[in-house]
CSV table of C-alpha atoms in Angstrom, one decimal:
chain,number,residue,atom,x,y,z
A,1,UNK,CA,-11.8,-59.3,9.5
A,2,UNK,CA,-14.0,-62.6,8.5
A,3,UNK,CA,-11.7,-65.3,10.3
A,4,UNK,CA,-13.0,-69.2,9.8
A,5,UNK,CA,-10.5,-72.4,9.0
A,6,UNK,CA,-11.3,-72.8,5.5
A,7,UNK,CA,-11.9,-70.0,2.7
A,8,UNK,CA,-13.9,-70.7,0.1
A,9,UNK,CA,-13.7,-69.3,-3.4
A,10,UNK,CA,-17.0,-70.5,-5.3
A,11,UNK,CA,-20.2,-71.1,-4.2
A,12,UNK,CA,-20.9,-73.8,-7.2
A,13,UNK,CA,-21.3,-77.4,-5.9
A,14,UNK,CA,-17.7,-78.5,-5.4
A,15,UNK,CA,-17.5,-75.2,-2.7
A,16,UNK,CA,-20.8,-76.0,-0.9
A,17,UNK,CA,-19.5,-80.2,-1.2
A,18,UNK,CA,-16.6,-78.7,0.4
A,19,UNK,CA,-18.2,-77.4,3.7
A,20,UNK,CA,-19.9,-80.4,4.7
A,21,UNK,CA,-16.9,-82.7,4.1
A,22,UNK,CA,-15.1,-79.8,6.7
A,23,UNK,CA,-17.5,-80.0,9.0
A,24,UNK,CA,-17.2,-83.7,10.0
A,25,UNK,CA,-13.8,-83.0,10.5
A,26,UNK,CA,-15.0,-79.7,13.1
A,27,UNK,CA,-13.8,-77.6,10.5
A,28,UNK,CA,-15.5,-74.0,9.9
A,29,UNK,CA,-16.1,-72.4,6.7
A,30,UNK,CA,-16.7,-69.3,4.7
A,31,UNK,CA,-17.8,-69.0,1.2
A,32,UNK,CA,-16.8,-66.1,-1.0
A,33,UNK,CA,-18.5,-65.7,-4.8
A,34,UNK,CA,-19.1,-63.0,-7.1
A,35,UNK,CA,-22.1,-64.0,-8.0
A,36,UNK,CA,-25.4,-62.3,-6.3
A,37,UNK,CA,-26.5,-66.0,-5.1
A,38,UNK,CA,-25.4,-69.7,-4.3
A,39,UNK,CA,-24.6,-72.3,-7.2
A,40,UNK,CA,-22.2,-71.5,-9.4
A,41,UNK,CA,-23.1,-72.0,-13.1
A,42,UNK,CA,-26.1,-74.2,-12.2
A,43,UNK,CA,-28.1,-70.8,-10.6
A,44,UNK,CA,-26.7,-68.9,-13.1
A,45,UNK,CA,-26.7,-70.6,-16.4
A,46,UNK,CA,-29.4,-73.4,-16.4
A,47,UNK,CA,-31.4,-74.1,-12.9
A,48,UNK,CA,-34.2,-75.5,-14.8
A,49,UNK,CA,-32.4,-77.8,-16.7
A,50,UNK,CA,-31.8,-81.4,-15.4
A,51,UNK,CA,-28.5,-83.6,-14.6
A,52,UNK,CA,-28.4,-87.3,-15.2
A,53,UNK,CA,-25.1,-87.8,-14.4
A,54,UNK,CA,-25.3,-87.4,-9.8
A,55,UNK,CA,-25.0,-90.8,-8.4
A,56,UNK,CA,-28.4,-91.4,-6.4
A,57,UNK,CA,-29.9,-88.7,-8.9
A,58,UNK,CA,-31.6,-90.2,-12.0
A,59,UNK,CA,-32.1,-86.9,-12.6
A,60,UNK,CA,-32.3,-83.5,-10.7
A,61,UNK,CA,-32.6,-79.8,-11.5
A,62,UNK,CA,-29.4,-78.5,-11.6
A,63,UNK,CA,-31.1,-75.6,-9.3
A,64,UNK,CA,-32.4,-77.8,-6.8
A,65,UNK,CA,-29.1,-80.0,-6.7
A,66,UNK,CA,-28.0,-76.6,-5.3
A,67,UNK,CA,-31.1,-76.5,-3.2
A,68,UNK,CA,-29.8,-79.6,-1.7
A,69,UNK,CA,-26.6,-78.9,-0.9
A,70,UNK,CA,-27.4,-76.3,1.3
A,71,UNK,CA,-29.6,-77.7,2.8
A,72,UNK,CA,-27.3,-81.0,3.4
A,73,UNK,CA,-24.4,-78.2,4.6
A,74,UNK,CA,-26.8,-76.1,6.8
A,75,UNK,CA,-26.2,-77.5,10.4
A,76,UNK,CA,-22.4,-76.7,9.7
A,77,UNK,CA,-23.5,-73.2,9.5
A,78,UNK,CA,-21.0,-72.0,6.7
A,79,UNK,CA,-20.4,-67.7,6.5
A,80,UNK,CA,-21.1,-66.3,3.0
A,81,UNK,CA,-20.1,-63.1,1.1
A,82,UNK,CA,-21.8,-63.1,-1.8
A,83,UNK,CA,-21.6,-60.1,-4.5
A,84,UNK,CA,-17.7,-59.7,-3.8
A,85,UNK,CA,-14.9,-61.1,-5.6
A,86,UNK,CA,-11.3,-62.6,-4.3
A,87,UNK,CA,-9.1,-59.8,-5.5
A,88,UNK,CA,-5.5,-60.1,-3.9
A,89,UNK,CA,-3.8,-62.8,-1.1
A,90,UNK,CA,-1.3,-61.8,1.3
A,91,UNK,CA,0.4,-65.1,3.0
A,92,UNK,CA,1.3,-64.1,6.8
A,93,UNK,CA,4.2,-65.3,8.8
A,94,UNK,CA,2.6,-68.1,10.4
A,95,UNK,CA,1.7,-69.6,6.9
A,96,UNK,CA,-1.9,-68.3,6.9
A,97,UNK,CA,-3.7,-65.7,4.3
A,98,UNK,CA,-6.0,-62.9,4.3
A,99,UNK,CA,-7.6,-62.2,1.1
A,100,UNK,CA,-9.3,-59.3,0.2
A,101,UNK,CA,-12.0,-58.7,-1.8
A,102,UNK,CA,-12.8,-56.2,-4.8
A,103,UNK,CA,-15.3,-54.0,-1.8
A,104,UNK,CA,-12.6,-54.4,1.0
A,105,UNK,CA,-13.8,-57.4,2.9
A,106,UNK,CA,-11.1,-59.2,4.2
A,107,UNK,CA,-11.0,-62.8,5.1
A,108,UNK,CA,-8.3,-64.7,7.3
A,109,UNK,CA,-7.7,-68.3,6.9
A,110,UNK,CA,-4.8,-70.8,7.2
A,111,UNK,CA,-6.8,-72.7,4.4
A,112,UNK,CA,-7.7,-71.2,1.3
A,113,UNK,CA,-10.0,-73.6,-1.2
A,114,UNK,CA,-10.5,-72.1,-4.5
A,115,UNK,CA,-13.7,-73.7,-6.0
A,116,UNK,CA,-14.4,-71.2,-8.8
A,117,UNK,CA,-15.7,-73.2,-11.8
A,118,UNK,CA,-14.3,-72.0,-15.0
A,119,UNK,CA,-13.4,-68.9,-13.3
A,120,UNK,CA,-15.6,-65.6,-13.6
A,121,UNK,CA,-18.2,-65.4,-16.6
A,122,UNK,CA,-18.3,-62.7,-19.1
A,123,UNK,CA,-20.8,-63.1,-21.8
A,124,UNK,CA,-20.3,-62.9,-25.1
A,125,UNK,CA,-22.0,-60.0,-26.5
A,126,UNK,CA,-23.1,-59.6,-30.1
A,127,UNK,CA,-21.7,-56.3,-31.4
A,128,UNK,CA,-24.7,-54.0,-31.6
A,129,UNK,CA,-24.7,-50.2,-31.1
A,130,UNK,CA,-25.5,-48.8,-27.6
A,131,UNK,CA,-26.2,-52.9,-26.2
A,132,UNK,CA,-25.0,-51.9,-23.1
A,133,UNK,CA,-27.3,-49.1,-22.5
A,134,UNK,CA,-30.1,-51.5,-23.1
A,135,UNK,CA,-28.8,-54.2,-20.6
A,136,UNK,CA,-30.9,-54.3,-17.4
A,137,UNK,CA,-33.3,-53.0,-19.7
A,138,UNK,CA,-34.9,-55.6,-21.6
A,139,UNK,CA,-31.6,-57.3,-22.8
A,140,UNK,CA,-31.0,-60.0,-20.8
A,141,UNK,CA,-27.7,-62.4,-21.2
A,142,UNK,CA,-28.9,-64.9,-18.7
A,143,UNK,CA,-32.0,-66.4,-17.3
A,144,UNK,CA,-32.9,-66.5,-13.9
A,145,UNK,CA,-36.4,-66.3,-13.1
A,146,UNK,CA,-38.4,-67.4,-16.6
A,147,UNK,CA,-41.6,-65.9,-14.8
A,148,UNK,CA,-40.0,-62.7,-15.6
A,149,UNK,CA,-40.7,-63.5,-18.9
A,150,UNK,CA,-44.4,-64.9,-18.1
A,151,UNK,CA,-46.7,-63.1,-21.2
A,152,UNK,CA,-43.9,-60.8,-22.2
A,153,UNK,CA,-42.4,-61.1,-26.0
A,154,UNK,CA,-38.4,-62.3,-26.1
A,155,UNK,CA,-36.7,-62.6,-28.9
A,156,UNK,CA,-34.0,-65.6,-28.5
A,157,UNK,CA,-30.5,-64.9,-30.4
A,158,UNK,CA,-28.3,-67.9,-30.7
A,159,UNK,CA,-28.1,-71.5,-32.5
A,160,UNK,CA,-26.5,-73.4,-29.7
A,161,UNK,CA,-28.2,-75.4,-26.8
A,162,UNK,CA,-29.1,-72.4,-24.8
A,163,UNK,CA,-31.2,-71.0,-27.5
A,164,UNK,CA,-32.6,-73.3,-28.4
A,165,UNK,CA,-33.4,-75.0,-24.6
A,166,UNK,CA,-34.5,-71.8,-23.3
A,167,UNK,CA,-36.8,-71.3,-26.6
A,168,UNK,CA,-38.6,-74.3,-25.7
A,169,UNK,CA,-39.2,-73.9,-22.0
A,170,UNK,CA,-40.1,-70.0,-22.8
A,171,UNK,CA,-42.6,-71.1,-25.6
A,172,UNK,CA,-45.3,-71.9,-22.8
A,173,UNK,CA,-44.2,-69.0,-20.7
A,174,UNK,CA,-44.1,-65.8,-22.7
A,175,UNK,CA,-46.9,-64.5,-24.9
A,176,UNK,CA,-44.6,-64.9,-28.1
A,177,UNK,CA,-40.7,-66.5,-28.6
A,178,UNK,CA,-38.9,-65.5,-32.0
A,179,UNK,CA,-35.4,-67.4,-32.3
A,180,UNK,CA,-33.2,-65.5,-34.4
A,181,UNK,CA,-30.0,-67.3,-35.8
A,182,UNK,CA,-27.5,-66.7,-38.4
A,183,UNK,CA,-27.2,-69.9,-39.9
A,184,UNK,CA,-30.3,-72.6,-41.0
A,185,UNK,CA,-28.8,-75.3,-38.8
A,186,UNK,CA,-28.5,-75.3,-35.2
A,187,UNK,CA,-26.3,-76.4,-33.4
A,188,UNK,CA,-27.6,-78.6,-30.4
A,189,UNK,CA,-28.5,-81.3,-28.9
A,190,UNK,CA,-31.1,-83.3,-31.8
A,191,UNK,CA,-34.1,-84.1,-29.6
A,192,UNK,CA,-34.1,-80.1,-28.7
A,193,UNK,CA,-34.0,-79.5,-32.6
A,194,UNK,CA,-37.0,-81.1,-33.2
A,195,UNK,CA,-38.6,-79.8,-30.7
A,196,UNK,CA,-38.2,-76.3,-32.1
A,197,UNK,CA,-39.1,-77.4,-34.9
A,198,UNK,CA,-42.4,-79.2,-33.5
A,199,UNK,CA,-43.0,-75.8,-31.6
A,200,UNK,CA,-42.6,-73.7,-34.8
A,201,UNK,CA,-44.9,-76.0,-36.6
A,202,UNK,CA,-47.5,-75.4,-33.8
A,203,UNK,CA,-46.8,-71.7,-34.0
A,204,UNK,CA,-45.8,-71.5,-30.3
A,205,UNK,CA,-42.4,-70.4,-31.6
A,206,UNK,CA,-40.8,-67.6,-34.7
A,207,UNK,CA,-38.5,-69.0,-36.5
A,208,UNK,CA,-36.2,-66.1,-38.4
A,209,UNK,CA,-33.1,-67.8,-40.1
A,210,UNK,CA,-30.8,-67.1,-41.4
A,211,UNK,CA,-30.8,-63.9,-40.0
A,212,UNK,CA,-29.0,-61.4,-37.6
A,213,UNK,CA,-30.5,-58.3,-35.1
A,214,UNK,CA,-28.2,-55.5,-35.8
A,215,UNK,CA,-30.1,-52.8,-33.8
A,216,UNK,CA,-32.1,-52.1,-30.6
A,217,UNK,CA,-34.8,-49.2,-30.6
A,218,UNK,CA,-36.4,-48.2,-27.8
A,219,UNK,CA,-36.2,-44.9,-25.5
A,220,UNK,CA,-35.9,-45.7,-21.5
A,221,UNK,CA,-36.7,-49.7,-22.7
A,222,UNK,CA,-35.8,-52.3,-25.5
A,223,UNK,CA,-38.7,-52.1,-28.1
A,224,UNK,CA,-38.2,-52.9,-31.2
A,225,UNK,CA,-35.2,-55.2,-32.9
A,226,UNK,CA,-33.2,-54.1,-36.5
A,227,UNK,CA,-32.9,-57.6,-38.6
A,228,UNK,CA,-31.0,-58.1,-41.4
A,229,UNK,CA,-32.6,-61.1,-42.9
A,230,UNK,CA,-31.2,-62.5,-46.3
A,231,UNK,CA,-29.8,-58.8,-47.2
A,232,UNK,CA,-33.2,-57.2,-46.0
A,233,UNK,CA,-33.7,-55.1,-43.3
A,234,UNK,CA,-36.9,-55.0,-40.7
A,235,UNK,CA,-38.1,-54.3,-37.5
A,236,UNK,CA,-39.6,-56.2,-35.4
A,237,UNK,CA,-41.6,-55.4,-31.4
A,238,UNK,CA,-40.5,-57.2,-28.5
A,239,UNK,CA,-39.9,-56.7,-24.7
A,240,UNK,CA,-37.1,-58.4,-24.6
A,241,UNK,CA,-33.9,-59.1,-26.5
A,242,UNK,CA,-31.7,-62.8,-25.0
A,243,UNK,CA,-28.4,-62.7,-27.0
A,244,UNK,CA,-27.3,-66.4,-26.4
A,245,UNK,CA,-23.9,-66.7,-27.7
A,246,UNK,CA,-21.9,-68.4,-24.6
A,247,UNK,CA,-19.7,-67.0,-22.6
A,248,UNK,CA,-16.0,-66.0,-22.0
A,249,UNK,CA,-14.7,-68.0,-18.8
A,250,UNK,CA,-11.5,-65.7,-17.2
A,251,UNK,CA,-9.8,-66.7,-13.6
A,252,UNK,CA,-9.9,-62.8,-12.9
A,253,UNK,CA,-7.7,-61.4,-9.8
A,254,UNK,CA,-6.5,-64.8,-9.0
A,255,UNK,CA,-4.8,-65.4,-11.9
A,256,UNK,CA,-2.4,-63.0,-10.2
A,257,UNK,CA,-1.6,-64.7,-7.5
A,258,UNK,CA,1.5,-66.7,-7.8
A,259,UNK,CA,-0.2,-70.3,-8.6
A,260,UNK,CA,1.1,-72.4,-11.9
A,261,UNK,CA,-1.6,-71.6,-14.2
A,262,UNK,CA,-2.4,-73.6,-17.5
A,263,UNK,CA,-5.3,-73.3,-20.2
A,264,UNK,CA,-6.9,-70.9,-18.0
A,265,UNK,CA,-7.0,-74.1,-15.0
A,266,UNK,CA,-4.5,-73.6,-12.0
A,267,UNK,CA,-2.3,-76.9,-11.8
A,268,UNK,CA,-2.4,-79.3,-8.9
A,269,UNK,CA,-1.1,-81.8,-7.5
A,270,UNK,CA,-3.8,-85.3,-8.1
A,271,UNK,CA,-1.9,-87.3,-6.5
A,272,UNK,CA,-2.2,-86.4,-3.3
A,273,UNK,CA,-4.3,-83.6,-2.4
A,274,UNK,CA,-5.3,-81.1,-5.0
A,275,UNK,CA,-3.1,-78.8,-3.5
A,276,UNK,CA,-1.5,-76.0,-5.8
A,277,UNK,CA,2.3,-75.0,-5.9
A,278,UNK,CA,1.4,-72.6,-2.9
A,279,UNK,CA,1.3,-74.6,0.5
A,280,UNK,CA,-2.6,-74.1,2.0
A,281,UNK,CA,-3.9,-73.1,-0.7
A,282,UNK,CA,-5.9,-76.0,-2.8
A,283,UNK,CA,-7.7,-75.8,-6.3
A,284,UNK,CA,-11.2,-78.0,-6.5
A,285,UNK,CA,-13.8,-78.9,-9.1
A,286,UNK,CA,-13.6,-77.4,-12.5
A,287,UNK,CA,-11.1,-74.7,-11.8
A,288,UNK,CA,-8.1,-77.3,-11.5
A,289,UNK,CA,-6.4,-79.0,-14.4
A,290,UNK,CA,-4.1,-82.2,-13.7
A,291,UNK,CA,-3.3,-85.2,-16.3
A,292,UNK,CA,-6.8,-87.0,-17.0
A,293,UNK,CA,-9.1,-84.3,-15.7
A,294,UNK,CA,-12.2,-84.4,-16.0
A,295,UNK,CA,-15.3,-81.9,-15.5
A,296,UNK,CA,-17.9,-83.0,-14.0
A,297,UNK,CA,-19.6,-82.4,-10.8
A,298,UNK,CA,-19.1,-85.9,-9.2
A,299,UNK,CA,-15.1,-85.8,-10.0
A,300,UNK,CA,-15.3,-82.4,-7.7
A,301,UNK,CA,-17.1,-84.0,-5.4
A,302,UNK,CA,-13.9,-86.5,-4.7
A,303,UNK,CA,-11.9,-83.5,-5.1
A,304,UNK,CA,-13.2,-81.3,-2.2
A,305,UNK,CA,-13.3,-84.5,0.0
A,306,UNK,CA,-9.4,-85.2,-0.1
A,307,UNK,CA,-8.9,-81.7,0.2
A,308,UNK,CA,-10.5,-81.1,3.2
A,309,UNK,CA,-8.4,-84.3,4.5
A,310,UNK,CA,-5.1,-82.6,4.1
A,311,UNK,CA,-6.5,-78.9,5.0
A,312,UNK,CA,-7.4,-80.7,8.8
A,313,UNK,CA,-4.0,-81.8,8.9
A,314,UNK,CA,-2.5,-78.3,8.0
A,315,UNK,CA,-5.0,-76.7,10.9
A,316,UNK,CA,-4.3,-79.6,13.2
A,317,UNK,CA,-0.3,-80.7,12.5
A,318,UNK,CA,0.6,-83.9,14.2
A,319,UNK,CA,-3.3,-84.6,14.9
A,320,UNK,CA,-4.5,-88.5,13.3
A,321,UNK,CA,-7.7,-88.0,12.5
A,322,UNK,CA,-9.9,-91.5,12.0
A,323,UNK,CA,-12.2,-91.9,9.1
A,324,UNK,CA,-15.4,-92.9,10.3
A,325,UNK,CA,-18.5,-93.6,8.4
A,326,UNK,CA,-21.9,-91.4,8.8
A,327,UNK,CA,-23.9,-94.4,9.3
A,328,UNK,CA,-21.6,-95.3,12.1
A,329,UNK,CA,-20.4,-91.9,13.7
A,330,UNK,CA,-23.5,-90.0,12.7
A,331,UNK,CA,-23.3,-86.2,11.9
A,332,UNK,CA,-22.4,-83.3,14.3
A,333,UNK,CA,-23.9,-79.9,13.3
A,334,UNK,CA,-22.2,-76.7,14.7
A,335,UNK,CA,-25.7,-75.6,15.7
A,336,UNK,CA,-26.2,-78.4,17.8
A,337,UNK,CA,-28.3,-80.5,15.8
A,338,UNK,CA,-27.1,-84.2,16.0
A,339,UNK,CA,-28.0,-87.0,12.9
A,340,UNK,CA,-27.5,-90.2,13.0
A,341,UNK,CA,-29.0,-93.8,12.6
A,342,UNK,CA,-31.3,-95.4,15.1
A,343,UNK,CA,-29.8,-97.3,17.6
A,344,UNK,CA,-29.5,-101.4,17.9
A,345,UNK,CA,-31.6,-102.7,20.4
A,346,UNK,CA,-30.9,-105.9,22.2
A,347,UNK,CA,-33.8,-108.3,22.7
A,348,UNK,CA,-34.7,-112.0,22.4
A,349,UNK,CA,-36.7,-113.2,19.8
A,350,UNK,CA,-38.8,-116.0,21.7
């Protein structure tokens, strides 16, 4: 049994935003996600990609945003369970809850801060014949590592902004990048556009539109790819096959857990606290709706801050706790590391 003050569900920014507002107020954490690794969508779905929209930030990778977060909530020394997924709650008698996950971990908090995103991702996969004995295998629905990809051939399927932003940073990576798409026009951002089209003109990228893969060949391995291009069938060789066609957002287990759900967002309460219709248990960051939502990572940001606000004053009833600033106060890590501002000094200026 994992005990710690606050549980939370999501690894993403608002959850790791969430452990260093708890720890100024001495509160411990522990962070539960069903992905393999820290940072939400931003490890998952684009850590190369930068954001223009974090105050201080003129722009960051969204990977080492998350980089920076850990690093910001390290001295609070947060738990993780990574790899394991929030399956069912049980409230106890004294108004706490042990959750359990889908491998049998269980975790005991009077605090539970769900900071999933938009929920677990499912991608959404194009319907080819025997695709999923191929994944793992050279079909790939997300990137991680590009230098996976370093002198290898990928064929790109899509026509949205993943396609075509992952053609472009692959196009000086791998040894050769087809883009496959269904339709002549893309849809995407226009300065990415034209940079495909700058990249095929340079012949650093295959352009095949509009077409469709309808097969994978290959016997242990993805080889070769079945197009139908403008009624015609061929083949053509590759290492790898990146189907790019979004992906399916679902709140999985928790869905079943009692909470007013809406659009796929569990409802809170804005005005106060983000706190759902179950007492001690709080939604944060993308996962929450409420009238004039909106998502972005700064707004979750706010979010997580309130909530840990009212989660010290359901750990510590009757307790006043006094805001004070970091510049004044300074910052007390769990591990005994101290930050804070130098001193004043008093002395005469003669």
């Amino acid at each position: 049994m994992i005990k710690t003050d606050i549980l939370i569900i999501g690894a993403g920014p608002t959850g790791l935003f969430a452990v260093f507002e708890a720890g100024l107020l001495k509160l411990k954490c522990h962070i539960l996600d069903a992905l393999p690794q820290a940072g939400g969508q931003l490890s998952e779905l684009y850590p190369k990609k930068p954001i223009y929209d974090i105050p201080g930030f003129p722009e960051v990778l969204a990977g080492d945003l998350i980089d920076n977060l850990q690093e910001q909530i390290k001295q609070f020394e947060p738990g993780y369970t990574l790899g394991e997924r929030a399956e069912t709650i049980e409230k106890q008698e004294d108004g706490s809850f042990i959750v359990t996950s889908n491998k049998g971990t269980k975790f005991h908090a009077p605090v539970i801060a769900i900071a999933g995103g938009l929920g677990s991702f499912e991608p959404r996969k194009p319907l080819i014949e025997d695709i999923e004995f191929y994944e793992d295998k050279g079909v790939k629905y997300f990137i991680k590592n590009p230098e996976k990809f370093r002198d290898k051939r990928v064929v790109i399927a899509g026509g949205g902004d993943s396609a075509l932003d992952w053609s472009i940073f692959l196009a000086n990576v791998a040894s050769e990048v087809t883009l496959i798409h269904r339709r002549n026009e893309f849809r995407g951002a226009l300065d990415s556009v034209e940079k495909v089209q700058e990249l095929k003109t340079a012949g650093k990228i295959k352009l095949i539109t509009p077409a469709e893969v309808i097969g994978i060949n290959g016997a242990e391995h993805v080889e070769s790819l079945d197009i139908e291009e403008n009624g015609a069938h061929r083949k053509i060789e590759t290492d790898f096959f990146i189907p790019l066609f979004g992906l399916t957002p679902k709140l999985g287990p928790i869905a079943d857990w009692g909470l007013d759900i809406e659009k796929n967002a569990i409802k809170v309460n804005n005005a106060l606290d983000y706190q759902t219709n179950i007492p001690g248990i709080f939604a944060i960051g993308d996962v929450n709706t409420y009238p004039g939502k909106l998502k972005l990572i700064l707004c979750g940001f706010h979010e997580a801050t309130l909530m840990c606000q009212a989660a010290y004053q359901i750990i510590n009833p009757g307790k006043k706790y006094v805001l004070k600033y970091t510049t004044v106060s300074g910052v007390d890590g769990f591990d005994g590391t101290r930050k804070e501002a130098p001193k004043a000094v008093v002395k005469a200026i003669v």
